[in-house]
XYZ file of C-alpha atoms in Angstrom:
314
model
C -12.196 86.154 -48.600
C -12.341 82.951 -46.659
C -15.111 84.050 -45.117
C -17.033 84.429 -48.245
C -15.572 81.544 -49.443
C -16.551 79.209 -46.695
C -20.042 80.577 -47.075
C -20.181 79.500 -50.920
C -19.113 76.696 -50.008
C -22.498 76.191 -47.224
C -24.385 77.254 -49.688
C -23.360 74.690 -52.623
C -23.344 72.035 -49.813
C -27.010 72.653 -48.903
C -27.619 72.854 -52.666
C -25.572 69.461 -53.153
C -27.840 67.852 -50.590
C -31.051 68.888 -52.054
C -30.455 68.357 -55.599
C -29.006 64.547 -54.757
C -31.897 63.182 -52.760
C -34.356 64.369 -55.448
C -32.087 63.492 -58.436
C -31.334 59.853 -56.862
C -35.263 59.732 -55.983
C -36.171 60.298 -59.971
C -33.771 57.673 -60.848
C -34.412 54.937 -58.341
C -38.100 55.279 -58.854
C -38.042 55.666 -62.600
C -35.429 52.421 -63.098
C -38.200 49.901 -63.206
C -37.802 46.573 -64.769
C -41.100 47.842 -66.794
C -41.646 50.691 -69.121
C -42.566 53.827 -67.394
C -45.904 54.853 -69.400
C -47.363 57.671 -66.709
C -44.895 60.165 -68.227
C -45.075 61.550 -64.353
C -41.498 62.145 -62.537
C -41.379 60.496 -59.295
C -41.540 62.433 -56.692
C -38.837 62.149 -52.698
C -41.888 61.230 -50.874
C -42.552 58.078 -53.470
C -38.605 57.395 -53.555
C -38.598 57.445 -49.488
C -41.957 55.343 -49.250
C -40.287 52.810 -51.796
C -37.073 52.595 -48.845
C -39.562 52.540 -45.877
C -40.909 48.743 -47.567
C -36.774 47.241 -46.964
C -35.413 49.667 -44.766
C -35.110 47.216 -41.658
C -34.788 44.459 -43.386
C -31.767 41.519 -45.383
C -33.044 39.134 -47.000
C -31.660 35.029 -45.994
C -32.753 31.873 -47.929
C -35.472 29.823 -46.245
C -34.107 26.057 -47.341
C -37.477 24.807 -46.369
C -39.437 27.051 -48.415
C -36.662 27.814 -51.142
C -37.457 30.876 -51.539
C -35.497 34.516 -49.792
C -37.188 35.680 -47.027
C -36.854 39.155 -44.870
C -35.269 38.962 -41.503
C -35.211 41.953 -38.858
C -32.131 43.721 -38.863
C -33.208 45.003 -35.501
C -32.514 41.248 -34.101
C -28.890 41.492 -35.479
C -26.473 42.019 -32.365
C -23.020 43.420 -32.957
C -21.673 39.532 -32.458
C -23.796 38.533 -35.673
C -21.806 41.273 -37.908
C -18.691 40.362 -36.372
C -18.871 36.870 -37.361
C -19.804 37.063 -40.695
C -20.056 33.385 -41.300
C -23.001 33.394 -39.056
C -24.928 34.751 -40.920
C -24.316 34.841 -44.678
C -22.463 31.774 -44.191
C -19.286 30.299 -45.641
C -18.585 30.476 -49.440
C -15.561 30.766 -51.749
C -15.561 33.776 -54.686
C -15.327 31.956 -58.257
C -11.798 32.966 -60.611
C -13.771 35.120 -63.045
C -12.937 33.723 -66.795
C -13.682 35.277 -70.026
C -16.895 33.499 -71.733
C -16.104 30.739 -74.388
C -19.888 31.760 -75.465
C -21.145 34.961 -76.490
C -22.608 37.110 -74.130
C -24.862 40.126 -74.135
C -22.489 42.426 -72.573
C -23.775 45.400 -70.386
C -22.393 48.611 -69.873
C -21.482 49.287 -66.311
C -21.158 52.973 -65.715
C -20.809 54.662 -62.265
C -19.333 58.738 -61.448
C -15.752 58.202 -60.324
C -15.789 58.189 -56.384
C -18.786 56.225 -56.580
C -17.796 52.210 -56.227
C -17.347 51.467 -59.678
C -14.572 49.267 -58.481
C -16.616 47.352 -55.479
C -19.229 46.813 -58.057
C -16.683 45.288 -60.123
C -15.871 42.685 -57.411
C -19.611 41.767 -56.549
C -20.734 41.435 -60.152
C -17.633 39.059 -61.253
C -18.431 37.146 -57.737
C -21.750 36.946 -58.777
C -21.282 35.317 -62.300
C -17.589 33.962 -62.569
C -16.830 35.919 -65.932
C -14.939 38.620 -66.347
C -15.074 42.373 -66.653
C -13.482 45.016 -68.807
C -13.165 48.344 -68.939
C -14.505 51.251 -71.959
C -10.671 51.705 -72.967
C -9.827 48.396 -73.280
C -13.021 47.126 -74.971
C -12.679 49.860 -77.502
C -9.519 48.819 -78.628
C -9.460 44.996 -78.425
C -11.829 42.932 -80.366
C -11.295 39.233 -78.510
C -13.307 40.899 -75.557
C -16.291 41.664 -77.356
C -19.408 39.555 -76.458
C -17.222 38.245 -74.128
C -17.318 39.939 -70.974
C -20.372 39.889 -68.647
C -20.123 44.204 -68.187
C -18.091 47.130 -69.098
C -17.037 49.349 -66.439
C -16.972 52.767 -67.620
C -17.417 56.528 -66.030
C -18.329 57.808 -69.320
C -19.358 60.859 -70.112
C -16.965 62.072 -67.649
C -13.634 62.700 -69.118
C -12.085 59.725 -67.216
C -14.029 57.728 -69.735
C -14.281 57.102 -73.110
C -17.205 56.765 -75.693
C -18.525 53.198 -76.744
C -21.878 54.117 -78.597
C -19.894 52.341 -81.812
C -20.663 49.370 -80.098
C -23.646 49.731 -78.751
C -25.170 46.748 -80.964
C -22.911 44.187 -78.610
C -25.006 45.300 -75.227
C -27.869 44.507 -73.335
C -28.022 47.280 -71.265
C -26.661 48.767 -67.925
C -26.253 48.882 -64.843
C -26.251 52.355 -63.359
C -24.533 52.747 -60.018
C -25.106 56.038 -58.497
C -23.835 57.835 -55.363
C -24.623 60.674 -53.144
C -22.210 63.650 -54.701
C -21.265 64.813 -51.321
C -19.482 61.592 -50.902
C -18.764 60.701 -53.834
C -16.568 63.854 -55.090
C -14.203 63.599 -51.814
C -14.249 59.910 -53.108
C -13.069 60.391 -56.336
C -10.620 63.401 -55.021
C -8.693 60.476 -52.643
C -8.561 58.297 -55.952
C -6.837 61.288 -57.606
C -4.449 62.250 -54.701
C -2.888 58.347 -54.549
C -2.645 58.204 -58.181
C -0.560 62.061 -58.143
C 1.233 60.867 -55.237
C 2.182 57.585 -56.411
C 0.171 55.692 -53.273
C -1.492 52.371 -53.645
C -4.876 52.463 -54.889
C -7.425 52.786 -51.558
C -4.664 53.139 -49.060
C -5.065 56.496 -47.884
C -7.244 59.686 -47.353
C -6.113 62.492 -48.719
C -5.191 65.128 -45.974
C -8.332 68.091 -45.058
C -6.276 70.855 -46.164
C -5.940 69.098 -49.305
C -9.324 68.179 -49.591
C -10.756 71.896 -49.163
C -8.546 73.308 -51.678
C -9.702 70.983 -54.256
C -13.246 71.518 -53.420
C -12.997 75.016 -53.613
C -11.174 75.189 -56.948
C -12.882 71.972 -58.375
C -16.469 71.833 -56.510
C -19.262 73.453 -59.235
C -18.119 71.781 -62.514
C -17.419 68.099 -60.345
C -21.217 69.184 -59.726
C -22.182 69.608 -63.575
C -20.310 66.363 -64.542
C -22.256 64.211 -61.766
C -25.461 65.716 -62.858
C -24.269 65.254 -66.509
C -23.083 61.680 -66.025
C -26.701 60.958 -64.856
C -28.392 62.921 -66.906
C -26.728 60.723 -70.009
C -27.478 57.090 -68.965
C -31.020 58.048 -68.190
C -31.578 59.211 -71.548
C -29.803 56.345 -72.987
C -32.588 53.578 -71.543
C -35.371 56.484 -71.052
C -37.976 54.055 -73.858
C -37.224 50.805 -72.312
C -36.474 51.184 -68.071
C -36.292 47.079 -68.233
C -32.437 47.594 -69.368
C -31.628 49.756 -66.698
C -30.980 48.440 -63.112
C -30.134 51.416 -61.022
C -27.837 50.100 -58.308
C -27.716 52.901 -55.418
C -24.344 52.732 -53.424
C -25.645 53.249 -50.274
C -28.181 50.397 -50.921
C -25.494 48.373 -51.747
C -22.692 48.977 -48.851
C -25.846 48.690 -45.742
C -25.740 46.112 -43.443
C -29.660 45.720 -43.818
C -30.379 46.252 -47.515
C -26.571 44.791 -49.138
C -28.119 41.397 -49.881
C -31.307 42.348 -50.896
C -29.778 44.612 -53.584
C -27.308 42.142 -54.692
C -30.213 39.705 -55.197
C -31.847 42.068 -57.146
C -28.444 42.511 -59.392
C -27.921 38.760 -59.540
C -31.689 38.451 -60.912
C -30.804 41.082 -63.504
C -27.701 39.384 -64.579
C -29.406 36.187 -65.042
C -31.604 37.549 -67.419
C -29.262 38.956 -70.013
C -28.650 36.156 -72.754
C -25.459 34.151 -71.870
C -25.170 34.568 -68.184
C -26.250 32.393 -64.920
C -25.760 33.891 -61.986
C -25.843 32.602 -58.523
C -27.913 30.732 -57.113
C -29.822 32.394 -54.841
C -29.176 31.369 -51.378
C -25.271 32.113 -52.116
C -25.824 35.624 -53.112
C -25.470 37.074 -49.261
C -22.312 35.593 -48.835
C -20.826 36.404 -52.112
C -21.796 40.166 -51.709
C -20.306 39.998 -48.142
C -17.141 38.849 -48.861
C -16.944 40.975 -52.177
C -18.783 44.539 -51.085
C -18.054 44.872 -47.783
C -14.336 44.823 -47.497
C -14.358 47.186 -50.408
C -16.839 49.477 -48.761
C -14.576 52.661 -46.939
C -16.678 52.572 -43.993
C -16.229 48.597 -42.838
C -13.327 46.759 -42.246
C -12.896 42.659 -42.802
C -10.542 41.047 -41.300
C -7.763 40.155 -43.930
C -8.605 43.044 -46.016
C -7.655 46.967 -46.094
C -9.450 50.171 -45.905
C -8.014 53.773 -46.521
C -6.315 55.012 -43.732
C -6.065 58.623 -42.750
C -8.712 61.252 -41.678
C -12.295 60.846 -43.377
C -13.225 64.508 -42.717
C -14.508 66.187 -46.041
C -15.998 69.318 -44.922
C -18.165 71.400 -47.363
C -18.242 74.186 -44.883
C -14.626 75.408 -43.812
């Protein structure tokens, strides 16, 4: 049996893999700030030429010229990383307030395990207005038009529906993770929360781990896929609403800022918000993303503890 059961599991790994990269591919490629009139899917090799044009690159503000410019990330010693201030510089995250003004709210949904919460930090740090979440905006009124997002995981069952409302919003932003991360993700979440643990303290234990996946692993699967599957629809006639915000994108050393500048360009263009400016935007999304990311640690801030092994093939 374990046998057998260890080589289901291989195979639904090597399955996993495949379907993410193209599924990610289609929707990075397809979430275009302009209609998508070809009616052609994207294809990996268009999604990995589309990564080749940043991949070795941030992004810093050029005071003389105003404007962002690339820097090599090969030129970036160890020292630079470790002294933050160095190189995104010094700056202080604004106490996010609820708007006095209306605001056209957008929907913020992400698969739980996927850094719905680290998003959440970045996009408040980014605007200095508060977020809510699907279950309370559904249930209190003062909120609406109000917030600058709603962070929900809907369709999956740890969300809840808001298409009632979906006169009050913009759009969204979609962030979207690998599934082979995300899942053992989403399965720590659910082992602090059964155990009573602080939230992102700890990793849940292998053995604890495998049994989940093997119990949990195909319909986790079906609900990523159908998660996606539902917010692509949703914009699928106007792309300009959707900003596809890939988490791997946004927790890299190289490509963090550029992505955040790309999310603080979006915000600024939904009625009621300003952003940051644009030379503040590295900083902000260092000390907001990468303290939250699993695989960095800041000093002052914590990171689960405990094994990160998450095997898909024992």
């Amino acid at each position: 049996m374990n046998g057998r059961r260890r080589a289901v599991s291989l195979a639904a790994a090597i399955g996993l893999s495949c379907f993410a990269g193209i599924a990610i591919s289609n929707l990075y490629t397809s979430s275009s700030h302009e209609p998508n009139n070809n009616n052609q899917a994207p294809t990996l090799r268009s999604y990995r030429r589309a990564l080749s044009n940043i991949d070795h690159t941030i992004l810093n503000y050029n005071h003389e010229h105003g404007r962002m410019e690339p820097v090599n990330a090969a030129t970036i010693t160890d020292a630079v990383f470790k002294d933050p201030k160095h190189l995104y510089g010094d700056c202080e995250i604004p106490k996010a307030r609820f708007a006095t003004h209306q605001v056209a709210t957008l929907y913020q949904p992400a698969f739980p395990g996927s850094g719905s919460r680290m998003t959440y930090e970045l996009v408040e740090a980014l605007t200095g207005m508060t977020i809510s979440n699907d279950h309370n905006y559904a249930i209190d009124p003062n909120v609406h038009n109000h917030v600058v997002s709603v962070k929900t995981h809907y369709p999956n069952r740890n969300g809840i529906s808001l298409e009632a409302f979906d006169d009050h919003f913009h759009g969204a932003l979609l962030v979207i993770r690998n599934p082979i991360k995300a899942i053992p993700s989403f399965f720590n979440f659910w082992y602090e929360r059964i155990n009573h643990l602080e939230n992102h303290s700890v990793r849940a234990p292998t053995e604890e781990w495998i049994a989940f996946r093997d119990a949990n692993l195909g319909e986790q699967l079906k609900s990523w896929r159908k998660h996606m599957d539902y917010w692509l629809k949703k914009y699928e006639n106007d792309r300009s609403k959707l900003l596809v915000l890939p988490y791997e994108r946004l927790t890299d050393n190289a490509r963090g800022p550029g992505t955040a500048l790309k999310l603080a360009l979006f915000l600024d263009s939904v009625e009621g918000v300003n952003a940051a400016k644009p030379e503040e935007v590295a900083c902000l999304w260092h000390r907001s993303v990468k303290y939250m990311d699993e695989g960095e640690t800041v000093e002052g801030h914590a990171v689960r503890s405990g094994s990160s092994t998450t095997p898909y093939t024992q």
